[in-house]
Coordinates of C-alpha atoms in Angstrom, one line a residue:
X1 CA 28.0 181.5 15.4
X2 CA 27.6 185.2 14.5
X3 CA 29.1 186.2 17.9
X4 CA 32.2 184.2 17.1
X5 CA 32.5 185.6 13.6
X6 CA 32.6 189.2 14.8
X7 CA 35.4 188.7 17.3
X8 CA 38.6 187.7 15.5
X9 CA 41.0 190.1 13.9
X10 CA 40.6 190.9 10.2
X11 CA 43.4 188.5 9.1
X12 CA 41.5 185.6 10.7
X13 CA 38.2 186.6 9.0
X14 CA 40.0 186.8 5.6
X15 CA 41.7 183.4 6.2
X16 CA 38.4 181.6 7.1
X17 CA 36.4 183.5 4.5
X18 CA 38.7 182.6 1.6
X19 CA 38.6 178.9 2.5
X20 CA 34.9 178.7 3.1
X21 CA 34.2 179.9 -0.4
X22 CA 30.5 179.8 -1.4
X23 CA 29.7 178.5 2.1
X24 CA 30.8 181.8 3.7
X25 CA 28.0 183.0 6.0
X26 CA 26.2 186.3 5.4
X27 CA 27.7 187.9 8.5
X28 CA 31.3 187.2 7.3
X29 CA 30.5 188.6 3.8
X30 CA 29.3 191.7 5.4
X31 CA 32.4 192.0 7.5
X32 CA 34.6 191.6 4.4
X33 CA 32.6 194.2 2.4
X34 CA 31.6 191.5 -0.1
X35 CA 27.9 192.3 -0.2
X36 CA 26.9 192.4 -3.9
X37 CA 30.3 191.2 -5.1
X38 CA 29.7 187.5 -4.9
X39 CA 26.6 185.3 -5.6
X40 CA 24.0 185.7 -2.9
X41 CA 23.4 182.0 -2.3
X42 CA 25.0 180.6 0.9
X43 CA 25.7 176.9 0.4
X44 CA 26.5 174.0 2.7
X45 CA 29.5 171.7 2.3
X46 CA 27.4 169.0 0.7
X47 CA 26.6 171.2 -2.3
X48 CA 30.2 172.4 -2.6
X49 CA 31.3 168.7 -2.8
X50 CA 28.6 167.8 -5.3
X51 CA 29.7 170.7 -7.6
X52 CA 33.4 169.8 -7.3
X53 CA 32.8 166.1 -8.0
X54 CA 30.7 166.9 -11.1
X55 CA 33.4 169.2 -12.4
X56 CA 36.0 166.5 -11.7
X57 CA 34.1 163.9 -13.6
X58 CA 33.5 166.2 -16.5
X59 CA 37.2 166.4 -17.3
X60 CA 38.0 164.3 -20.4
X61 CA 41.5 163.0 -19.3
X62 CA 43.1 161.7 -16.2
X63 CA 45.8 164.4 -16.3
X64 CA 43.1 167.1 -16.5
X65 CA 41.4 165.5 -13.5
X66 CA 44.8 165.6 -11.7
X67 CA 45.2 169.3 -12.5
X68 CA 41.7 170.1 -11.3
X69 CA 42.3 168.4 -7.9
X70 CA 45.7 170.0 -7.5
X71 CA 44.1 173.4 -8.0
X72 CA 41.3 172.5 -5.5
X73 CA 43.9 171.4 -2.9
X74 CA 45.4 174.9 -3.0
X75 CA 42.1 176.7 -3.0
X76 CA 40.2 174.7 -0.4
X77 CA 42.0 172.0 1.6
X78 CA 38.9 171.1 3.5
X79 CA 36.8 170.5 0.4
X80 CA 39.7 168.6 -1.3
X81 CA 40.0 166.0 1.4
X82 CA 36.2 165.7 1.8
X83 CA 36.1 164.9 -1.9
X84 CA 39.0 162.4 -1.7
X85 CA 37.7 160.6 1.4
X86 CA 34.1 160.3 0.2
X87 CA 35.1 159.2 -3.3
X88 CA 38.4 157.4 -2.4
X89 CA 38.1 154.5 -4.9
X90 CA 37.6 157.0 -7.8
X91 CA 40.1 159.6 -6.8
X92 CA 43.1 157.6 -5.3
X93 CA 44.2 156.5 -8.8
X94 CA 44.2 160.2 -9.9
X95 CA 46.2 161.7 -7.1
X96 CA 48.5 158.7 -7.0
X97 CA 49.2 155.8 -9.3
X98 CA 48.6 155.5 -12.1
X99 CA 47.8 159.1 -13.0
X100 CA 50.6 160.6 -10.9
X101 CA 53.1 159.0 -13.3
X102 CA 51.7 161.1 -16.1
X103 CA 51.7 164.1 -13.9
X104 CA 55.4 163.5 -13.2
X105 CA 56.3 163.3 -16.9
X106 CA 54.6 166.7 -17.4
X107 CA 55.4 168.3 -14.1
X108 CA 57.7 171.1 -15.3
X109 CA 55.1 172.0 -17.9
X110 CA 52.0 172.1 -15.7
X111 CA 53.6 173.3 -12.4
X112 CA 52.8 177.0 -12.7
X113 CA 49.1 176.2 -13.4
X114 CA 48.3 173.7 -10.7
X115 CA 49.4 175.7 -7.6
X116 CA 47.5 179.0 -7.9
X117 CA 48.6 181.6 -5.3
X118 CA 51.0 179.3 -3.5
X119 CA 54.6 180.3 -3.1
X120 CA 55.7 176.8 -2.4
X121 CA 54.2 173.3 -2.1
X122 CA 57.2 171.9 -0.3
X123 CA 61.0 172.1 -0.4
X124 CA 63.1 172.1 -3.6
X125 CA 66.7 171.7 -2.3
X126 CA 69.6 172.0 -4.7
X127 CA 73.3 171.0 -4.1
X128 CA 73.9 174.8 -3.7
X129 CA 71.4 174.9 -0.9
X130 CA 72.7 172.1 1.3
X131 CA 75.2 174.3 3.2
X132 CA 72.4 176.7 4.0
X133 CA 69.6 174.2 4.5
X134 CA 68.8 175.6 7.9
X135 CA 67.8 178.9 6.2
X136 CA 65.7 177.0 3.7
X137 CA 63.8 175.3 6.5
X138 CA 63.3 178.7 8.2
X139 CA 62.0 180.1 4.9
X140 CA 59.5 177.2 4.8
X141 CA 58.4 177.8 8.4
X142 CA 57.8 181.5 7.7
X143 CA 55.8 180.7 4.5
X144 CA 53.3 178.5 6.2
X145 CA 49.8 179.9 7.0
X146 CA 49.4 177.4 9.8
X147 CA 52.5 177.4 11.9
X148 CA 52.6 173.7 12.7
X149 CA 55.9 171.7 12.6
X150 CA 55.6 168.8 10.2
X151 CA 55.2 165.3 11.6
X152 CA 56.2 163.6 8.4
X153 CA 58.1 164.2 5.2
X154 CA 58.3 162.2 2.0
X155 CA 61.6 162.9 0.3
X156 CA 62.9 161.9 -3.1
X157 CA 65.6 162.9 -5.5
X158 CA 63.5 161.8 -8.5
X159 CA 66.1 159.4 -9.7
X160 CA 63.8 156.3 -10.1
X161 CA 60.2 157.4 -10.2
X162 CA 57.8 154.5 -10.4
X163 CA 58.9 152.6 -13.5
X164 CA 59.6 155.8 -15.4
X165 CA 63.3 156.3 -14.6
X166 CA 65.2 159.5 -13.8
X167 CA 62.7 162.4 -13.8
X168 CA 64.7 164.8 -11.7
X169 CA 62.6 167.6 -10.1
X170 CA 59.5 166.3 -11.9
X171 CA 59.4 163.6 -9.3
X172 CA 58.0 166.1 -6.8
X173 CA 54.5 165.0 -7.7
X174 CA 55.2 161.7 -5.9
X175 CA 55.8 163.1 -2.4
X176 CA 52.9 165.4 -2.8
X177 CA 50.5 162.6 -3.9
X178 CA 51.8 160.2 -1.2
X179 CA 51.3 162.7 1.6
X180 CA 47.7 163.3 0.4
X181 CA 47.2 159.5 0.9
X182 CA 48.7 159.7 4.4
X183 CA 46.0 162.3 5.2
X184 CA 43.0 160.7 3.4
X185 CA 43.7 157.1 4.3
X186 CA 45.0 157.4 7.9
X187 CA 44.1 160.9 9.1
X188 CA 47.4 162.7 9.5
X189 CA 47.0 166.4 9.7
X190 CA 47.6 167.9 6.2
X191 CA 49.1 171.0 7.8
X192 CA 51.8 168.8 9.3
X193 CA 53.1 167.1 6.1
X194 CA 56.1 168.2 4.1
X195 CA 57.0 167.0 0.6
X196 CA 60.7 167.4 -0.4
X197 CA 62.6 166.9 -3.6
X198 CA 66.4 166.9 -3.7
X199 CA 67.1 168.7 -6.9
X200 CA 70.7 167.3 -7.3
X201 CA 70.5 167.2 -11.1
X202 CA 69.3 164.6 -13.6
X203 CA 71.1 162.2 -16.0
X204 CA 68.2 162.4 -18.4
X205 CA 69.2 164.2 -21.6
X206 CA 65.5 164.7 -22.3
X207 CA 65.1 167.0 -19.3
X208 CA 68.6 168.6 -19.5
X209 CA 67.6 169.7 -23.0
X210 CA 64.0 170.6 -22.2
X211 CA 63.8 174.4 -22.2
X212 CA 60.8 174.3 -19.8
X213 CA 62.4 171.9 -17.3
X214 CA 62.4 173.6 -13.9
X215 CA 65.2 171.6 -12.2
X216 CA 68.9 171.9 -12.1
X217 CA 70.4 171.1 -15.6
X218 CA 73.5 169.1 -14.6
X219 CA 74.4 165.4 -14.2
X220 CA 73.8 163.8 -10.9
X221 CA 76.7 163.9 -8.4
X222 CA 79.0 161.0 -7.5
X223 CA 78.2 158.9 -4.5
X224 CA 80.4 160.7 -2.1
X225 CA 78.8 164.1 -2.9
X226 CA 75.3 162.6 -2.9
X227 CA 75.6 161.0 0.6
X228 CA 77.4 164.0 2.0
X229 CA 74.7 166.4 0.7
X230 CA 71.8 164.2 1.7
X231 CA 73.3 163.8 5.2
X232 CA 73.3 167.5 5.7
X233 CA 69.7 167.8 4.6
X234 CA 68.5 165.0 6.9
X235 CA 70.6 166.3 9.8
X236 CA 69.0 169.7 9.4
X237 CA 65.5 168.2 9.3
X238 CA 66.0 166.2 12.5
X239 CA 67.6 169.3 14.1
X240 CA 64.6 171.5 13.2
X241 CA 61.9 168.8 13.8
X242 CA 63.2 166.2 16.2
X243 CA 60.1 164.0 16.1
X244 CA 59.7 164.0 12.3
X245 CA 59.3 160.8 10.4
X246 CA 61.3 160.7 7.1
X247 CA 60.0 158.4 4.4
X248 CA 62.5 157.8 1.6
X249 CA 60.8 157.5 -1.8
X250 CA 62.0 156.6 -5.3
X251 CA 65.7 156.8 -4.9
X252 CA 67.9 154.8 -7.2
X253 CA 68.3 151.2 -6.0
X254 CA 71.8 151.6 -4.5
X255 CA 71.0 154.9 -2.8
X256 CA 67.7 153.5 -1.5
X257 CA 69.5 150.7 0.3
X258 CA 72.4 153.0 1.3
X259 CA 70.3 155.7 2.9
X260 CA 68.2 153.1 4.8
X261 CA 71.2 151.3 6.1
X262 CA 72.8 154.6 7.2
X263 CA 69.8 156.1 9.0
X264 CA 67.4 153.3 10.1
X265 CA 69.1 152.7 13.4
X266 CA 69.8 156.2 14.4
X267 CA 66.7 158.2 13.3
X268 CA 63.0 157.8 12.7
X269 CA 62.7 156.8 9.0
X270 CA 61.7 154.1 6.6
X271 CA 61.8 153.4 2.8
X272 CA 58.4 152.7 1.4
X273 CA 59.8 151.1 -1.8
X274 CA 61.7 148.6 0.2
X275 CA 59.8 148.1 3.5
X276 CA 56.3 149.3 2.5
X277 CA 56.2 147.3 -0.7
X278 CA 57.5 144.3 1.2
X279 CA 54.9 144.7 3.9
X280 CA 51.8 145.0 1.7
X281 CA 52.9 142.1 -0.5
X282 CA 53.6 140.0 2.5
X283 CA 50.1 140.6 3.7
X284 CA 48.7 139.5 0.3
X285 CA 51.0 136.5 0.2
X286 CA 49.8 135.4 3.6
X287 CA 46.2 135.5 2.3
X288 CA 47.2 133.8 -1.0
X289 CA 49.0 130.9 0.7
X290 CA 46.0 130.2 2.8
X291 CA 44.0 129.5 -0.4
X292 CA 46.8 128.0 -2.6
X293 CA 46.5 124.4 -1.5
X294 CA 50.3 124.2 -1.2
X295 CA 52.0 124.2 2.2
X296 CA 53.7 127.6 2.9
X297 CA 57.2 126.1 3.3
X298 CA 56.8 124.1 0.0
X299 CA 56.3 127.3 -1.9
X300 CA 58.9 128.0 -4.7
X301 CA 58.9 131.7 -5.3
X302 CA 60.4 133.3 -8.5
X303 CA 60.9 137.0 -8.6
X304 CA 61.3 138.9 -11.9
X305 CA 63.1 142.1 -11.2
X306 CA 65.9 142.5 -8.6
X307 CA 65.7 146.2 -7.7
X308 CA 65.2 147.7 -4.3
X309 CA 61.5 146.8 -4.3
X310 CA 61.9 143.2 -5.3
X311 CA 64.7 142.5 -2.9
X312 CA 62.9 144.4 -0.1
X313 CA 59.7 142.2 -0.7
X314 CA 61.7 139.0 -0.7
X315 CA 63.6 139.8 2.5
X316 CA 60.3 140.4 4.3
X317 CA 59.0 137.1 3.0
X318 CA 62.1 135.4 4.3
X319 CA 61.6 137.0 7.7
X320 CA 58.0 135.9 7.7
X321 CA 58.9 132.3 7.0
X322 CA 61.5 132.3 9.7
X323 CA 59.2 133.8 12.4
X324 CA 56.0 132.1 11.4
X325 CA 57.2 128.6 10.7
X326 CA 60.3 128.4 12.8
X327 CA 62.7 127.6 10.0
X328 CA 66.3 128.8 9.6
X329 CA 67.3 131.7 7.5
X330 CA 69.0 129.5 5.0
X331 CA 65.9 127.3 4.7
X332 CA 63.7 130.3 4.1
X333 CA 66.1 131.9 1.7
X334 CA 66.3 128.7 -0.4
X335 CA 62.6 129.2 -1.3
X336 CA 63.5 132.2 -3.5
X337 CA 64.9 132.6 -7.0
X338 CA 65.5 135.9 -8.8
X339 CA 65.7 136.8 -12.5
X340 CA 67.1 140.1 -13.7
X341 CA 68.0 141.5 -17.1
X342 CA 70.8 138.9 -17.5
X343 CA 68.8 135.9 -16.4
X344 CA 68.6 133.9 -13.1
X345 CA 70.9 135.4 -10.4
X346 CA 73.5 132.9 -9.4
X347 CA 76.9 133.2 -7.6
X348 CA 78.7 131.8 -10.6
X349 CA 77.0 133.7 -13.4
X350 CA 80.2 135.4 -14.4
X351 CA 79.3 139.0 -13.8
X352 CA 79.8 141.3 -10.7
X353 CA 76.5 141.4 -8.9
X354 CA 75.3 144.6 -7.3
X355 CA 75.6 144.4 -3.5
X356 CA 71.8 144.1 -2.9
X357 CA 71.6 141.1 -5.2
X358 CA 74.2 139.0 -3.5
X359 CA 72.0 137.8 -0.7
X360 CA 69.7 135.9 -3.0
X361 CA 72.3 134.7 -5.5
X362 CA 71.9 130.9 -5.9
X363 CA 74.8 128.6 -5.0
X364 CA 73.0 125.3 -5.7
X365 CA 72.7 125.6 -9.5
X366 CA 75.9 123.7 -10.4
X367 CA 76.6 124.8 -13.9
X368 CA 73.0 125.6 -14.8
X369 CA 72.5 129.2 -16.0
X370 CA 69.1 130.4 -17.1
X371 CA 69.3 133.4 -19.5
X372 CA 65.6 134.0 -19.9
X373 CA 62.4 133.9 -17.8
X374 CA 61.2 131.0 -19.8
X375 CA 64.3 129.0 -18.9
X376 CA 64.1 129.9 -15.3
X377 CA 60.4 128.9 -15.2
X378 CA 61.3 125.4 -16.4
X379 CA 64.3 125.1 -14.0
X380 CA 62.6 126.5 -10.8
X381 CA 59.0 125.2 -11.5
X382 CA 57.6 128.0 -9.2
X383 CA 54.4 128.0 -7.3
X384 CA 54.5 131.8 -7.1
X385 CA 55.6 134.3 -9.7
X386 CA 56.2 137.9 -8.5
X387 CA 57.0 140.7 -10.9
X388 CA 58.8 144.0 -10.0
X389 CA 60.6 144.3 -13.4
X390 CA 58.8 147.3 -14.9
X391 CA 58.8 145.3 -18.1
X392 CA 55.4 145.5 -19.8
X393 CA 53.9 142.1 -20.6
X394 CA 56.9 140.2 -19.1
X395 CA 54.3 137.6 -18.1
X396 CA 53.1 136.8 -21.6
X397 CA 50.4 134.2 -22.3
X398 CA 52.9 131.4 -22.6
X399 CA 54.4 132.2 -19.2
X400 CA 51.0 132.4 -17.6
X401 CA 49.7 129.2 -19.1
X402 CA 52.9 127.4 -18.1
X403 CA 52.4 128.6 -14.5
X404 CA 49.0 127.0 -14.5
X405 CA 50.4 123.7 -15.9
X406 CA 53.1 123.6 -13.3
X407 CA 50.6 123.8 -10.5
X408 CA 47.9 121.2 -11.1
X409 CA 47.4 120.5 -7.4
X410 CA 47.5 124.0 -6.2
X411 CA 46.5 127.5 -7.4
X412 CA 49.3 129.5 -8.9
X413 CA 50.2 132.8 -7.2
X414 CA 50.9 135.5 -9.8
X415 CA 51.7 139.1 -8.6
X416 CA 52.5 141.5 -11.4
X417 CA 53.5 144.4 -9.1
X418 CA 55.1 147.0 -11.5
X419 CA 53.3 150.3 -12.1
X420 CA 52.0 152.3 -13.7
X421 CA 49.9 150.1 -16.0
X422 CA 52.2 150.7 -18.9
X423 CA 54.9 148.8 -17.0
X424 CA 52.7 146.0 -15.6
X425 CA 53.9 142.4 -16.3
X426 CA 50.3 141.3 -17.2
X427 CA 46.7 142.2 -16.6
X428 CA 44.1 140.5 -14.4
X429 CA 42.1 139.4 -17.5
X430 CA 45.2 137.8 -19.0
X431 CA 46.0 136.0 -15.8
X432 CA 42.5 134.7 -15.4
X433 CA 42.1 133.5 -19.0
X434 CA 45.5 131.7 -19.1
X435 CA 45.0 129.9 -15.7
X436 CA 41.4 128.8 -16.2
X437 CA 40.4 131.3 -13.6
X438 CA 42.5 129.6 -10.9
X439 CA 45.0 132.4 -10.3
X440 CA 45.6 134.0 -7.0
X441 CA 46.3 137.5 -8.3
X442 CA 47.5 140.8 -6.9
X443 CA 48.8 143.8 -8.9
X444 CA 50.6 147.0 -8.3
X445 CA 48.2 149.0 -10.4
X446 CA 44.5 148.9 -10.6
X447 CA 42.8 146.6 -13.1
X448 CA 39.1 146.3 -13.9
X449 CA 36.9 143.4 -12.6
X450 CA 36.7 140.3 -14.8
X451 CA 33.5 138.4 -15.6
X452 CA 34.0 134.7 -16.2
X453 CA 32.3 134.1 -19.6
X454 CA 31.1 130.5 -18.7
X455 CA 29.4 131.4 -15.4
X456 CA 28.9 135.2 -15.4
X457 CA 30.8 135.3 -12.0
X458 CA 32.5 138.6 -11.4
X459 CA 36.0 138.5 -9.9
X460 CA 37.6 141.5 -8.4
X461 CA 41.4 141.8 -8.7
X462 CA 43.5 142.5 -5.6
X463 CA 45.7 145.5 -5.8
X464 CA 48.9 145.2 -3.6
X465 CA 49.1 148.9 -3.3
X466 CA 51.4 150.4 -0.6
X467 CA 48.6 152.7 0.4
X468 CA 47.3 149.9 2.6
X469 CA 50.4 150.2 4.8
X470 CA 52.5 153.3 4.6
X471 CA 49.7 155.7 6.0
X472 CA 49.4 153.5 9.1
X473 CA 53.2 153.5 9.6
X474 CA 53.1 157.3 9.3
X475 CA 50.2 157.8 11.7
X476 CA 51.6 155.2 14.2
X477 CA 54.9 157.0 14.3
X478 CA 53.3 160.4 14.7
X479 CA 51.2 159.2 17.6
X480 CA 53.5 157.0 19.7
X481 CA 56.8 158.6 18.6
X482 CA 59.0 155.5 18.4
X483 CA 62.8 156.0 18.4
X484 CA 63.0 154.0 15.2
X485 CA 61.0 151.8 13.0
X486 CA 61.9 148.1 13.3
X487 CA 61.2 145.3 10.8
X488 CA 59.0 143.6 13.4
X489 CA 56.8 146.7 13.7
X490 CA 56.3 146.6 10.0
X491 CA 55.8 142.9 10.1
X492 CA 53.0 143.5 12.7
X493 CA 51.4 145.8 10.1
X494 CA 51.5 143.0 7.5
X495 CA 49.9 140.6 9.9
X496 CA 47.2 143.1 10.8
X497 CA 46.4 143.7 7.2
X498 CA 46.0 140.0 6.5
X499 CA 43.8 139.8 9.6
X500 CA 41.6 142.8 8.5
X501 CA 39.7 140.9 5.8
X502 CA 36.0 140.7 6.8
X503 CA 33.9 137.6 6.4
X504 CA 32.5 138.7 3.0
X505 CA 35.9 139.4 1.6
X506 CA 37.2 136.0 2.8
X507 CA 34.2 134.2 1.3
X508 CA 35.0 135.8 -2.0
X509 CA 38.6 134.7 -1.8
X510 CA 40.0 138.2 -1.9
X511 CA 43.5 138.9 -0.8
X512 CA 43.1 142.5 0.5
X513 CA 40.2 144.5 2.1
X514 CA 38.1 146.5 -0.3
X515 CA 39.7 149.9 -0.8
X516 CA 36.5 151.6 0.3
X517 CA 37.3 150.5 3.9
X518 CA 40.8 152.0 3.8
X519 CA 40.1 154.4 6.7
X520 CA 39.0 151.7 9.1
X521 CA 41.8 149.3 7.9
X522 CA 44.4 152.1 8.4
X523 CA 43.2 152.6 12.0
X524 CA 43.5 148.8 12.7
X525 CA 47.0 148.7 11.2
X526 CA 48.1 151.8 13.2
X527 CA 46.8 150.1 16.4
X528 CA 48.9 147.0 15.6
X529 CA 52.0 149.2 14.8
X530 CA 51.7 151.0 18.2
X531 CA 51.0 147.8 20.1
X532 CA 54.1 146.1 18.7
X533 CA 56.2 149.2 19.3
X534 CA 55.1 149.2 23.0
X535 CA 56.0 145.5 23.2
X536 CA 59.5 146.3 22.0
X537 CA 60.0 149.1 24.4
X538 CA 60.3 151.5 21.5
X539 CA 57.8 154.2 22.4
X540 CA 58.7 157.6 23.7
X541 CA 55.1 158.7 24.4
X542 CA 54.2 157.0 27.7
X543 CA 50.5 157.6 27.1
X544 CA 50.5 154.7 24.6
X545 CA 52.6 152.5 26.9
X546 CA 49.9 152.9 29.6
X547 CA 47.0 152.2 27.2
X548 CA 48.6 149.1 25.7
X549 CA 49.8 147.6 28.9
X550 CA 46.7 148.3 31.0
X551 CA 44.4 146.7 28.4
X552 CA 46.5 143.7 27.4
X553 CA 44.5 140.4 27.7
X554 CA 45.9 137.7 29.9
X555 CA 48.0 135.1 28.3
X556 CA 49.1 137.2 25.3
X557 CA 52.8 136.4 24.4
X558 CA 54.3 139.9 23.8
X559 CA 57.4 138.3 22.4
X560 CA 55.6 137.0 19.3
X561 CA 54.5 139.3 16.5
X562 CA 50.8 138.8 16.1
X563 CA 49.5 142.0 14.6
X564 CA 46.8 142.0 17.3
X565 CA 45.6 144.9 19.4
X566 CA 42.8 145.8 21.8
X567 CA 39.6 147.7 21.2
X568 CA 40.8 150.5 23.6
X569 CA 43.9 151.1 21.5
X570 CA 41.9 151.1 18.3
X571 CA 39.4 153.5 19.7
X572 CA 42.1 155.9 20.8
X573 CA 43.7 155.8 17.4
X574 CA 40.4 156.5 15.6
X575 CA 39.7 159.5 18.0
X576 CA 43.0 161.1 17.0
X577 CA 42.7 160.7 13.2
X578 CA 42.3 164.1 11.4
X579 CA 39.1 164.6 9.5
X580 CA 38.0 167.5 7.3
X581 CA 35.3 169.7 8.9
X582 CA 31.8 168.3 8.1
X583 CA 30.0 171.6 8.4
X584 CA 30.6 175.3 7.8
X585 CA 30.2 176.0 11.6
X586 CA 32.7 173.4 12.6
X587 CA 35.2 174.6 10.0
X588 CA 34.9 178.2 11.0
X589 CA 35.2 177.5 14.7
X590 CA 38.3 175.3 14.2
X591 CA 40.0 177.8 11.9
X592 CA 39.3 180.8 14.1
X593 CA 40.3 178.9 17.3
X594 CA 43.6 178.0 15.6
X595 CA 44.3 181.6 14.5
X596 CA 43.2 183.3 17.8
X597 CA 43.1 180.7 20.6
X598 CA 43.2 183.4 23.3
X599 CA 40.1 185.1 22.0
X600 CA 37.8 182.0 22.0

């Protein structure tokens, strides 16, 4: 190793040395004239990680933990991702929901202190930049230490962050956190991820009047200006990076559907709020229906909240019912009811429905109008209650108890999916207590385990978190380079997620795999995504076409969406997943090889 260390140019030594930290070998310290200027101990990565985790756990608040990790990400990417991957269950709720919501609320105030020494952590594009966005992208390229074109971008305008509303530029913490999960859960290369916030203004008076707000202090533009400006940004991105996957994130409901409709059939993109949420909830619903004791086509599903996420979830459930049980679209759609802020959504309610709500408006209600969730519950008599309302405690004890009473012959399905926890419709404990522990439960935010007092049995709540699916969609797109992402490719991911439960998880009645298995599960879902893309003739990288077709078992119907894949495809995916270096020697060799490939 000492022979390699002595050969690269000084800028390579400085790059590697700075990121190796206390693990910097003695030879490198000598070359950098650091002898006597740093502690003499030379550590391995295990000790570095131990120290970092101890420091993380010593922080008294979740926001302070977030700030510590953000600093670490800038100082030492390799150590950061080792820490995240080896302690995923503890750290995922810090770098993403629920703590990322608190980080967003404070983003302008903490921004200068969480990115030490970094000129930029992504792109902050204003309306004034859109006519020169090619220059902005060029600036980004020149600022990068590692000159890799991005494979994926998560882009938001901050207009509807989680359940917190219009946060403007403060929403940048969402793309950053989401891309960290793409890396940790599915093995995308962190050097090839690009967070973007469209700083087109904010309608929040709080931020317009905040002297420390870092974004543009103007109201948001009208729709024509918005779509024109966003179109210029997206066109420039695809021009600069033809293979990039664009993930739309936390746009206002109308713009979320509008952008997806405009771009989904002409570019590589998807909306996680609409398609990702739908995919992960579909997987949990498939698992729940298997245990509910009620036939799938007899389910009566009541949604509370009719935004982009709610409608997106319901449309994927409709598609599932049609494909899986061979029923018509009208039959499938008739299984769904929606409640919004004005009550049950019907065609004759008397108000003008937003375009995305029209599809699920009921026409069979005659003159019945339900103005509250309680009224709708008695009218619909649902077997499943799904919340994406962002209304805290919307599923109160009366609602939960009534769901139990309405389903004496089957287990009630209750999914409070809003996050963060301050927006959750109910907790796991409340759902368990009010249903005599019969509930089939999944939430959008993490809740603690519940011990049944009478038996001492410990139940683990399922978390229908999008992190189960979006990393696999991202890795699958980066590997096989599809021309677009279809609903059936995402449906294959849902089926694969439902299929990924192991025997112990099934025996415990769980709806999702344990989060500790996220890396293996992501590989399986990626393999299913790629296999389905090949079946659809939607893959530009012929390497994957050959692998899938050459290893397809006899008798497999490629026209059905199964979520299945072969061991060969899975093995190929796992071999291509990025991992942080496990030793100092590996890290140094990879860094120096990247900087000076002709000298190694």
